[in-house]
Coordinates of C-alpha atoms in Angstrom, one line a residue:
Chain A
M1 CA 0.0 0.0 0.0
S2 CA 1.6 3.5 -0.4
I3 CA 0.9 6.7 0.6
Q4 CA 0.4 9.6 -1.8
S5 CA 0.9 13.2 -1.2
E6 CA -2.7 14.0 -0.6
D7 CA -2.9 11.8 2.1
V8 CA -0.2 13.1 3.8
L9 CA -1.8 16.5 3.7
K10 CA -5.0 15.1 4.7
I11 CA -3.4 13.3 7.6
A12 CA -1.4 16.2 8.7
H13 CA -4.3 18.6 8.8
L14 CA -6.4 16.1 10.9
A15 CA -3.5 15.9 13.3
R16 CA -3.2 19.6 13.3
L17 CA 0.5 19.0 12.3
G18 CA 2.3 21.9 10.3
I19 CA 4.8 20.4 7.6
Q20 CA 7.0 21.9 4.9
Q21 CA 5.9 21.5 1.4
E22 CA 9.3 20.3 0.4
Q23 CA 8.8 17.2 3.2
V24 CA 5.9 16.0 1.7
E25 CA 7.2 13.7 -0.4
L26 CA 9.5 12.5 2.1
Y27 CA 6.7 11.7 4.5
A28 CA 4.8 10.1 2.0
S29 CA 7.7 7.9 1.2
D30 CA 8.3 7.1 4.7
L31 CA 4.7 6.2 5.5
S32 CA 4.5 4.2 2.9
N33 CA 7.2 2.1 4.0
I34 CA 5.4 1.5 7.4
M35 CA 2.4 0.6 5.5
N36 CA 4.8 -1.8 3.4
L37 CA 5.5 -3.3 6.8
V38 CA 2.0 -3.8 8.1
E39 CA 0.9 -5.4 4.7
Q40 CA 3.8 -7.4 4.9
M41 CA 2.6 -8.7 8.6
N42 CA -1.0 -9.2 7.2
Q43 CA 0.0 -12.0 5.3
V44 CA 0.3 -13.9 8.4
D45 CA -2.7 -16.1 9.1
T46 CA -4.0 -14.8 12.5
S47 CA -7.4 -16.2 12.4
D48 CA -7.1 -18.4 15.6
I49 CA -5.3 -15.5 17.4
E50 CA -7.7 -13.2 19.9
P51 CA -6.7 -9.5 18.9
M52 CA -4.6 -7.7 21.5
A53 CA -6.2 -4.7 23.1
H54 CA -3.4 -3.9 25.3
P55 CA 0.6 -5.3 25.3
L56 CA 0.2 -5.6 29.0
D57 CA -1.6 -9.2 29.8
Q58 CA -3.3 -7.1 32.7
S59 CA -6.7 -5.8 33.3
Q60 CA -7.9 -2.3 34.5
R61 CA -7.4 -1.4 38.1
L62 CA -10.7 0.8 39.2
R63 CA -10.4 3.3 41.5
S64 CA -13.5 4.1 44.0
D65 CA -15.9 6.9 43.6
V66 CA -14.4 9.4 46.0
V67 CA -13.8 13.2 45.2
T68 CA -9.8 13.2 46.0
E69 CA -8.8 16.4 44.1
V70 CA -9.2 19.9 45.6
N71 CA -9.2 23.3 43.4
Q72 CA -5.8 24.5 42.3
R73 CA -7.2 26.5 39.8
E74 CA -5.0 29.2 40.5
T75 CA -1.6 27.1 40.0
L76 CA -3.6 24.9 37.0
Q77 CA -4.0 28.5 35.0
Q78 CA -0.6 29.9 35.7
N79 CA 0.7 28.8 32.1
A80 CA -2.5 29.4 30.1
P81 CA -1.7 32.4 28.1
D82 CA -5.1 34.0 28.7
I83 CA -7.4 33.8 31.7
E84 CA -10.7 35.5 32.4
D85 CA -13.4 35.0 35.6
G86 CA -11.7 31.7 36.0
L87 CA -12.2 30.7 32.3
F88 CA -9.2 29.8 29.9
L89 CA -10.1 32.3 26.8
V90 CA -9.0 30.9 23.4
P91 CA -9.1 32.4 20.0
R92 CA -12.9 32.7 18.8
V93 CA -14.3 29.5 17.9
I94 CA -17.8 29.5 15.9
D95 CA -20.3 26.8 15.5
Chain B
M1 CA -45.7 9.5 -2.8
Q2 CA -46.2 8.0 0.8
W3 CA -42.9 8.4 2.6
E4 CA -41.9 6.1 5.7
T5 CA -39.6 7.9 8.8
V6 CA -37.0 6.0 10.1
I7 CA -35.5 7.1 13.4
G8 CA -32.7 5.8 15.7
L9 CA -31.3 7.8 18.5
E10 CA -28.3 8.5 20.6
I11 CA -28.5 9.5 24.3
H12 CA -25.7 10.8 26.4
A13 CA -26.8 9.7 30.1
Q14 CA -24.5 11.8 32.5
L15 CA -23.4 8.7 35.2
A16 CA -24.5 10.0 39.0
T17 CA -20.9 9.3 40.2
K18 CA -19.3 11.8 42.4
S19 CA -16.0 11.7 41.1
K20 CA -15.2 12.0 37.0
I21 CA -14.4 9.1 35.2
F22 CA -10.9 9.1 34.9
S23 CA -10.2 11.3 37.8
G24 CA -10.5 12.5 41.5
A25 CA -12.0 15.4 40.6
S26 CA -15.8 16.4 41.6
T27 CA -18.8 16.4 39.3
A28 CA -21.2 18.7 41.1
F29 CA -22.9 21.0 39.0
G30 CA -23.0 24.3 39.0
A31 CA -19.4 25.0 40.2
E32 CA -17.1 28.1 39.7
P33 CA -15.3 27.5 36.2
N34 CA -12.4 25.5 36.1
T35 CA -12.7 24.9 40.4
Q36 CA -13.6 21.0 39.3
A37 CA -11.0 20.8 36.6
C38 CA -7.7 18.9 37.7
A39 CA -4.5 18.0 36.2
V40 CA -6.0 14.7 34.6
D41 CA -8.9 16.6 32.8
L42 CA -6.9 19.4 31.9
G43 CA -4.9 17.0 30.0
L44 CA -1.6 18.0 31.5
P45 CA 1.4 15.9 30.2
G46 CA 2.4 13.4 32.6
T47 CA -0.9 12.5 34.1
L48 CA -2.6 9.1 33.4
P49 CA -6.5 8.0 33.9
V50 CA -7.7 5.7 36.4
L51 CA -11.3 4.4 35.8
N52 CA -13.9 5.2 38.2
E53 CA -15.3 2.0 39.5
Q54 CA -19.0 3.2 40.1
A55 CA -18.9 4.4 36.6
V56 CA -18.7 0.3 35.5
R57 CA -20.8 -0.7 38.1
F58 CA -23.4 1.6 36.5
A59 CA -23.0 0.8 33.1
V60 CA -23.1 -3.0 33.8
K61 CA -26.6 -2.4 35.9
F62 CA -27.8 -0.6 32.8
G63 CA -26.9 -3.1 30.5
L64 CA -28.9 -5.6 32.8
A65 CA -31.8 -4.1 32.8
I66 CA -32.5 -4.2 29.4
G67 CA -31.2 -7.6 29.1
A68 CA -28.2 -6.7 27.1
H69 CA -25.2 -8.9 26.6
I70 CA -22.5 -7.6 29.2
A71 CA -19.1 -7.9 27.5
P72 CA -16.6 -9.4 30.0
Y73 CA -13.9 -7.4 28.0
S74 CA -14.3 -4.0 26.9
V75 CA -11.8 -1.6 25.5
F76 CA -11.5 2.3 25.8
A77 CA -10.4 4.0 22.4
R78 CA -9.4 7.4 21.3
K79 CA -11.5 9.5 19.3
N80 CA -9.4 12.2 17.7
Y81 CA -10.9 15.4 17.0
F82 CA -9.9 18.8 17.9
Y83 CA -11.9 21.4 20.0
P84 CA -10.8 23.6 22.6
D85 CA -13.1 22.4 25.0
L86 CA -11.5 18.9 24.8
P87 CA -8.1 19.7 26.2
K88 CA -6.4 16.2 25.0
G89 CA -7.2 16.5 21.6
Y90 CA -9.3 13.2 21.6
Q91 CA -12.3 12.2 23.6
T92 CA -11.7 8.7 25.5
S93 CA -14.5 6.3 24.6
Q94 CA -15.3 3.1 23.5
F95 CA -15.6 1.5 19.7
D96 CA -15.5 -1.5 18.7
K97 CA -15.5 -3.4 22.2
P98 CA -18.3 -1.4 24.3
I99 CA -19.1 -2.7 27.5
V100 CA -22.7 -3.2 26.9
G101 CA -24.2 -5.1 23.5
L102 CA -27.1 -5.8 21.9
G103 CA -30.3 -5.5 24.3
Q104 CA -34.0 -4.1 24.1
I105 CA -36.7 -1.9 25.5
D106 CA -40.5 -2.2 25.0
I107 CA -42.3 1.2 24.2
E108 CA -46.1 1.4 23.9
V109 CA -47.8 3.8 21.5
D110 CA -51.6 4.2 21.4
G111 CA -51.7 1.1 23.1
E112 CA -49.4 -1.2 20.6
V113 CA -46.0 -2.5 22.1
K114 CA -43.5 -2.2 20.3
T115 CA -39.8 -3.8 20.7
I116 CA -36.9 -1.5 20.2
G117 CA -33.1 -2.7 19.8
V118 CA -30.6 -1.0 21.9
T119 CA -27.4 -1.7 19.6
R120 CA -24.9 -0.7 22.5
A121 CA -24.3 1.4 25.5
H122 CA -21.0 2.7 25.9
L123 CA -18.5 4.5 28.6
E124 CA -16.9 8.1 27.5
E125 CA -15.9 11.0 29.2
D126 CA -17.9 14.6 28.3
A127 CA -16.1 17.1 27.1
G128 CA -16.0 20.8 29.0
K129 CA -18.2 24.1 28.1
S130 CA -17.4 26.6 25.3
L131 CA -18.6 29.9 26.2
H132 CA -19.3 32.4 23.2
E133 CA -19.9 35.4 25.1
D134 CA -17.5 38.1 24.2
Y135 CA -14.6 38.0 26.2
Q136 CA -12.4 40.3 24.6
G137 CA -13.3 39.3 21.1
M138 CA -12.3 35.4 22.4
T139 CA -13.9 31.9 23.7
G140 CA -13.9 31.0 27.3
V141 CA -13.8 27.6 28.1
D142 CA -14.8 26.0 31.3
L143 CA -13.4 22.5 31.8
N144 CA -15.4 21.3 35.2
R145 CA -17.7 19.3 32.7
A146 CA -14.5 17.7 31.0
G147 CA -14.2 14.1 32.3
T148 CA -17.8 13.6 33.8
P149 CA -19.0 9.9 32.8
L150 CA -21.2 9.6 30.2
L151 CA -23.3 6.3 29.1
E152 CA -24.0 6.6 25.7
I153 CA -27.0 4.5 24.4
V154 CA -27.2 4.1 20.6
S155 CA -30.5 2.5 19.8
E156 CA -31.2 0.6 16.4
P157 CA -33.1 2.6 13.6
D158 CA -36.4 0.9 15.0
M159 CA -38.7 3.9 15.0
R160 CA -40.9 4.8 12.5
S161 CA -42.5 8.1 14.0
S162 CA -41.7 11.4 16.4
A163 CA -44.4 9.3 18.9
E164 CA -42.1 6.6 18.9
A165 CA -38.7 8.1 19.1
V166 CA -40.1 10.4 22.1
A167 CA -41.9 7.3 23.7
F168 CA -38.3 5.3 23.8
V169 CA -36.6 8.3 25.3
K170 CA -39.2 8.7 27.9
K171 CA -38.8 5.1 28.6
L172 CA -35.0 5.4 29.0
H173 CA -35.3 8.6 31.2
T174 CA -37.4 6.6 33.9
L175 CA -35.4 3.4 33.6
V176 CA -32.3 5.4 34.2
Q177 CA -33.6 7.4 37.3
Y178 CA -35.0 4.0 38.8
L179 CA -31.6 2.5 38.2
G180 CA -30.4 5.2 40.6
I181 CA -27.5 5.5 37.6
C182 CA -28.2 9.2 36.2
D183 CA -30.4 12.1 37.8
G184 CA -32.2 12.8 34.3
N185 CA -32.4 16.3 34.7
M186 CA -32.2 17.8 31.1
Q187 CA -32.1 21.5 31.8
E188 CA -28.5 20.6 33.6
G189 CA -27.6 18.2 30.6
S190 CA -27.5 15.5 32.8
F191 CA -29.8 13.4 29.8
R192 CA -29.1 14.5 26.1
C193 CA -30.6 13.3 22.8
D194 CA -29.4 13.2 19.1
V195 CA -32.0 11.8 16.7
N196 CA -30.7 10.6 13.2
V197 CA -33.8 10.7 10.9
S198 CA -34.2 9.3 7.4
V199 CA -37.4 9.3 5.0
R200 CA -38.0 6.3 2.3
P201 CA -41.0 5.8 0.0
I202 CA -43.2 3.3 1.9
G203 CA -42.4 -0.3 0.7
Q204 CA -39.0 0.5 0.0
E205 CA -36.2 -1.9 1.7
E206 CA -33.1 0.5 1.8
F207 CA -32.7 3.4 4.1
G208 CA -32.5 7.0 3.0
T209 CA -30.0 9.5 3.7
R210 CA -30.0 10.4 7.5
A211 CA -29.3 13.6 9.3
E212 CA -28.5 13.6 12.6
I213 CA -29.8 16.3 15.0
K214 CA -28.0 17.3 17.8
N215 CA -28.7 19.6 20.6
L216 CA -32.2 18.2 22.0
N217 CA -32.8 18.5 25.4
S218 CA -36.4 18.3 26.3
F219 CA -39.2 15.8 24.9
R220 CA -41.2 18.3 23.2
F221 CA -38.2 19.6 21.2
I222 CA -37.7 16.0 20.0
E223 CA -40.9 15.3 18.7
K224 CA -40.9 19.2 17.0
A225 CA -37.1 18.6 15.4
I226 CA -38.2 15.2 14.1
A227 CA -41.3 16.6 12.5
H228 CA -39.1 19.5 11.0
E229 CA -36.8 17.6 9.6
V230 CA -39.0 14.8 8.3
E231 CA -40.7 17.5 6.2
R232 CA -37.8 19.5 5.0
Q233 CA -35.8 16.0 3.7
I234 CA -39.5 15.0 2.1
D235 CA -39.6 18.5 0.9
V236 CA -35.5 18.1 -0.4
I237 CA -36.2 15.1 -2.3
E238 CA -39.7 16.0 -3.8
S239 CA -38.1 18.9 -5.4
G240 CA -35.2 17.0 -7.1
G241 CA -32.9 17.4 -4.8
R242 CA -30.8 14.9 -2.6
V243 CA -30.3 14.6 1.2
V244 CA -27.0 15.4 2.6
Q245 CA -25.5 13.0 5.3
E246 CA -25.0 15.8 7.8
T247 CA -25.1 16.8 11.4
R248 CA -27.8 19.5 12.3
L249 CA -28.6 21.6 14.9
Y250 CA -31.9 22.5 16.4
D251 CA -33.2 26.1 17.0
A252 CA -36.0 25.6 19.4
N253 CA -36.6 29.4 19.3
K254 CA -37.1 29.6 15.3
D255 CA -38.7 25.6 15.6
E256 CA -36.0 24.8 12.5
T257 CA -33.0 22.6 12.2
R258 CA -29.8 24.1 10.3
S259 CA -26.8 22.5 9.0
M260 CA -23.7 22.5 11.4
R261 CA -20.8 22.9 8.5
S262 CA -18.0 23.0 10.7
K263 CA -18.2 19.9 11.9
E264 CA -18.7 17.8 8.3
E265 CA -14.6 17.1 7.4
A266 CA -14.0 16.2 11.1
N267 CA -15.9 13.0 10.9
D268 CA -12.7 11.0 10.7
Y269 CA -12.2 10.0 14.1
R270 CA -9.2 8.3 13.8
Y271 CA -10.3 5.5 16.7
F272 CA -7.3 3.6 18.1
P273 CA -7.1 1.6 21.5
C274 CA -6.2 3.8 24.4
P275 CA -2.8 2.9 25.6
D276 CA -3.2 4.4 28.8
L277 CA -6.1 2.3 29.4
L278 CA -6.2 -1.7 29.9
P279 CA -9.2 -3.7 28.9
V280 CA -12.0 -3.9 31.8
E281 CA -12.9 -7.1 32.8
I282 CA -16.2 -7.8 34.2
T283 CA -16.1 -10.7 36.2
A284 CA -19.2 -13.2 36.7
E285 CA -19.1 -11.9 40.7
L286 CA -19.9 -8.7 39.8
L287 CA -22.2 -9.5 37.7
D288 CA -24.1 -11.5 40.0
E289 CA -23.9 -8.8 42.5
M290 CA -25.3 -6.6 40.3
R291 CA -28.2 -8.5 39.2
G292 CA -29.1 -9.1 43.0
D293 CA -28.5 -5.1 43.2
L294 CA -31.0 -4.5 40.4
P295 CA -34.4 -2.4 41.7
E296 CA -37.9 -2.9 40.6
L297 CA -38.1 -2.0 37.2
P298 CA -40.9 0.5 35.9
E299 CA -43.0 -1.9 34.0
A300 CA -42.8 -4.6 36.8
K301 CA -44.0 -1.8 39.4
K302 CA -47.0 -0.6 37.3
L303 CA -47.9 -4.0 37.0
R304 CA -47.9 -4.7 40.9
F305 CA -49.5 -1.4 41.6
Q306 CA -52.4 -2.5 39.1
A307 CA -52.9 -5.9 41.2
Q308 CA -52.0 -4.6 44.7
Y309 CA -53.5 -1.7 44.9
K310 CA -56.8 -1.9 42.1
L311 CA -55.4 1.1 40.4
S312 CA -56.3 1.9 36.7
D313 CA -53.8 1.4 33.9
Y314 CA -53.4 5.5 33.7
D315 CA -53.1 5.7 37.4
A316 CA -50.7 3.0 37.7
D317 CA -48.4 4.3 34.6
V318 CA -48.6 8.2 36.2
L319 CA -47.4 6.9 40.1
T320 CA -44.6 4.9 38.5
T321 CA -43.0 7.2 35.9
Q322 CA -40.8 8.4 38.7
R323 CA -39.7 6.2 41.3
V324 CA -39.9 8.8 43.8
M325 CA -42.9 9.6 43.1
A326 CA -43.9 5.7 43.6
D327 CA -41.9 5.4 47.1
Y328 CA -43.8 8.8 48.1
Y329 CA -47.0 6.5 47.0
E330 CA -46.6 3.5 48.7
D331 CA -45.6 5.0 52.1
A332 CA -48.3 7.3 51.8
V333 CA -50.6 4.4 51.2
N334 CA -49.0 2.7 54.5
F335 CA -49.5 5.8 56.7
S336 CA -53.2 6.2 55.5
D337 CA -54.0 2.6 56.5
G338 CA -54.1 0.9 53.3
E339 CA -56.5 4.0 51.0
A340 CA -54.6 3.1 48.2
K341 CA -57.5 4.5 45.7
L342 CA -57.7 7.8 47.7
V343 CA -54.0 8.1 48.1
A344 CA -54.0 7.9 44.3
N345 CA -56.3 10.9 44.1
W346 CA -54.4 12.9 46.6
V347 CA -51.1 12.3 44.8
M348 CA -52.1 12.9 41.6
G349 CA -54.7 15.5 42.3
E350 CA -53.7 18.1 44.7
L351 CA -50.4 17.1 45.9
S352 CA -49.5 17.1 42.0
A353 CA -51.1 20.5 41.4
G354 CA -49.6 21.8 44.4
L355 CA -45.8 20.7 42.7
N356 CA -46.6 22.1 39.7
Q357 CA -47.8 25.4 40.7
H358 CA -44.7 25.9 43.0
G359 CA -42.5 24.3 40.5
L360 CA -41.2 21.6 43.1
D361 CA -40.4 18.1 42.4
I362 CA -41.8 15.3 44.5
S363 CA -38.5 14.8 46.2
A364 CA -38.6 18.3 47.9
S365 CA -42.5 18.2 48.7
P366 CA -43.6 20.3 51.6
V367 CA -46.0 17.8 52.4
G368 CA -44.1 14.1 52.9
A369 CA -45.4 11.0 52.7
E370 CA -46.4 10.2 56.1
R371 CA -48.7 13.8 56.8
L372 CA -50.3 13.0 53.4
G373 CA -51.4 9.7 54.4
A374 CA -52.4 10.8 57.6
L375 CA -54.8 13.1 56.5
V376 CA -56.2 10.5 53.9
K377 CA -56.8 8.7 56.7
R378 CA -58.9 11.1 58.4
I379 CA -61.2 11.1 55.1
A380 CA -61.4 7.5 55.3
D381 CA -62.7 7.4 58.8
Q382 CA -64.9 10.2 57.9
T383 CA -63.5 12.7 60.8
I384 CA -63.2 15.0 58.0
S385 CA -64.9 15.4 54.7
G386 CA -63.0 15.6 51.2
K387 CA -63.7 19.2 50.8
I388 CA -62.5 20.4 54.5
A389 CA -59.3 18.0 53.5
K390 CA -58.6 20.9 51.0
Q391 CA -58.4 23.3 53.7
V392 CA -56.4 20.8 55.6
F393 CA -53.8 20.2 53.0
E394 CA -53.5 23.9 52.4
F395 CA -52.2 23.7 56.2
L396 CA -50.1 21.0 56.0
W397 CA -48.7 22.6 52.8
A398 CA -47.7 25.7 54.7
S399 CA -46.7 24.1 58.3
E400 CA -45.0 21.3 59.6
S401 CA -48.3 20.7 61.5
T402 CA -50.1 17.0 61.2
A403 CA -53.5 16.6 59.8
D404 CA -54.9 15.9 63.3
E405 CA -53.2 18.6 64.9
V406 CA -54.9 21.2 62.1
I407 CA -58.6 19.3 62.3
E408 CA -58.1 19.9 66.2
R409 CA -56.6 23.8 66.1
E410 CA -58.8 24.6 63.8
G411 CA -62.4 22.7 64.7
L412 CA -62.5 21.2 61.3
M413 CA -63.9 17.6 62.4
Q414 CA -66.9 16.6 60.7
I415 CA -70.3 16.7 62.9
S416 CA -71.7 13.5 62.8
D417 CA -73.3 13.6 65.8
S418 CA -77.2 13.6 64.9
G419 CA -78.3 15.4 68.5
E420 CA -76.4 18.2 67.3
L421 CA -77.4 18.2 63.3
E422 CA -81.1 17.6 64.6
K423 CA -80.6 20.7 66.6
I424 CA -79.9 22.8 63.9
I425 CA -82.1 21.6 61.5
D426 CA -85.1 22.0 63.8
Q427 CA -84.3 25.4 63.8
L428 CA -83.6 26.0 59.9
M429 CA -87.2 24.4 59.7
A430 CA -88.7 26.9 62.2
D431 CA -87.2 29.7 60.6
N432 CA -88.1 28.6 56.8
P433 CA -91.7 27.4 56.8
A434 CA -92.3 28.4 53.6
Q435 CA -89.3 26.1 52.0
V436 CA -91.0 23.2 54.1
E437 CA -94.1 23.7 52.6
Q438 CA -93.1 23.5 49.4
F439 CA -90.7 20.4 49.8
R440 CA -94.0 18.7 51.5
G441 CA -96.0 19.5 48.3
G442 CA -93.4 17.8 46.3
K443 CA -91.0 20.5 45.4
S444 CA -87.9 18.2 46.1
K445 CA -85.5 20.7 44.8
V446 CA -86.0 22.5 47.9
L447 CA -83.9 20.2 49.9
G448 CA -80.5 21.8 48.4
F449 CA -81.7 24.7 49.6
F450 CA -81.5 22.8 53.5
V451 CA -78.5 21.0 52.7
G452 CA -76.6 24.3 51.6
S453 CA -77.9 26.8 54.7
I454 CA -76.5 23.9 57.2
M455 CA -73.2 23.8 55.2
K456 CA -73.1 27.4 55.6
Q457 CA -73.9 27.4 59.0
T458 CA -71.5 24.5 59.9
Q459 CA -68.6 25.9 57.7
G460 CA -68.8 22.9 55.7
K461 CA -68.1 20.4 58.5
A462 CA -71.6 18.8 58.6
N463 CA -71.3 15.2 57.6
P464 CA -73.2 15.2 54.4
Q465 CA -74.6 11.9 54.5
E466 CA -75.8 12.4 58.0
V467 CA -77.4 15.8 57.0
N468 CA -79.2 14.2 54.1
K469 CA -80.4 11.4 55.9
L470 CA -81.7 13.7 58.7
L471 CA -83.1 16.0 56.2
Q472 CA -85.3 13.6 54.4
E473 CA -86.6 12.0 57.8
K474 CA -87.7 15.1 59.3
L475 CA -88.9 17.0 56.4
K476 CA -91.1 13.8 55.5
E477 CA -92.7 13.9 58.8

């Protein structure tokens, strides 16, 4: 399977990654190589193997439903570029 | 051409946990902005999610209540998209291995029962809130809601009218509250609904292209939005156009749906299993425990109310729609010494009217089940008449007094003592000889004059049956 330039641009846009126009070809080729590797693995018959959801062979530990966090707004907002009335401010989003 | 409507629903029920799905921050509604958003909720580097046990138990409980398959292993996945109220850049959700699989729910419309399939229900986190009022020309973000646990319930496209869709949503709304897994508060957004609507010519097998309508937070809006959208789609097709698959927003003020173009291209969510969370295992022990923990469900309760309290289908339905209402009713019946029908009338009549008028939920009723039951008991044993009881009820509403205290203090005890009533009647007959003559001359309507006068004189406290009996006797003498 090969990745085209437009695929690279689309993936980059979806992931909000800024890439240089002259690097698009390079990424297309690198990503194609990775896809080829996956394609190669796809040849192996895995029909009687359970798909793996996580490399650790364990199940999720659960936490009791207790409030353990206190209000740390002031601290947590110290690295926010802009705040007002306790809100984080971001460039205007219009629905 | 005749068209058929096809509807599928997605419902987001906020789970009634104290803390968030992946962090120990509080989920309480209405806090100051960002005071309940911790480092995990903000998606700060180095933080890791730890799953809330209660959220898992609630999801299992729901699955059991709709007879669904509960997955022994379910997996969390990342749904990737960018929006300022989603700080991590992905929503932690479930994708191909949800915790609750195929189940079903019966609805009733116009006396007909129909089974609606529930495709799945999965656990996920809620996003924060964007406030678009003007903050120096910017958007304000409150992340208190970010990370609140949601159960997303997805139905099969089994509904064929807005009435069926509303019946399904109402059924679910009642169910999640019965289970105690969601407070059902639609104003606060604890129970939200997205509707998938399409139309097709009657007889056509294949579904039409659907539009998804978001932002529906009342039963009425669901009904109106569907009606509007069906009309719009038929118009589009009949004028030679084609329905586009898209997300539309319902605007209640204008009663119309409009396209949300901004989200169209973002539909490529690139789901993948969340590496920060291990698969969730549901053991047989937990299933057994949750099964034992299931309350009596609405349907079963309704049937029991009809059998045990001899209530009509309608009364039983009204009284069991809310679990708190049903509990209130049963408590009140006990305190009334078993006056089931009379208590039903009072709960659905005076009490509900009072609660509606003051915009109160029954859980906040100023008159508790014990005091209402005791009042009904006094009607049943004829201490007071039904009419006087309404006066007593006003006192109960405004104070902490019991019915007996009010009756005693206000002197509202019914006069059934025939000696006392006879005295009043004798005096009345002596004062109104003309009317007595009229009655004896065959004008039986005059009886009303006598009854009315006695009631007026006793301020309504005379026992009406007794008055009637004595009057008949005396006037015929």
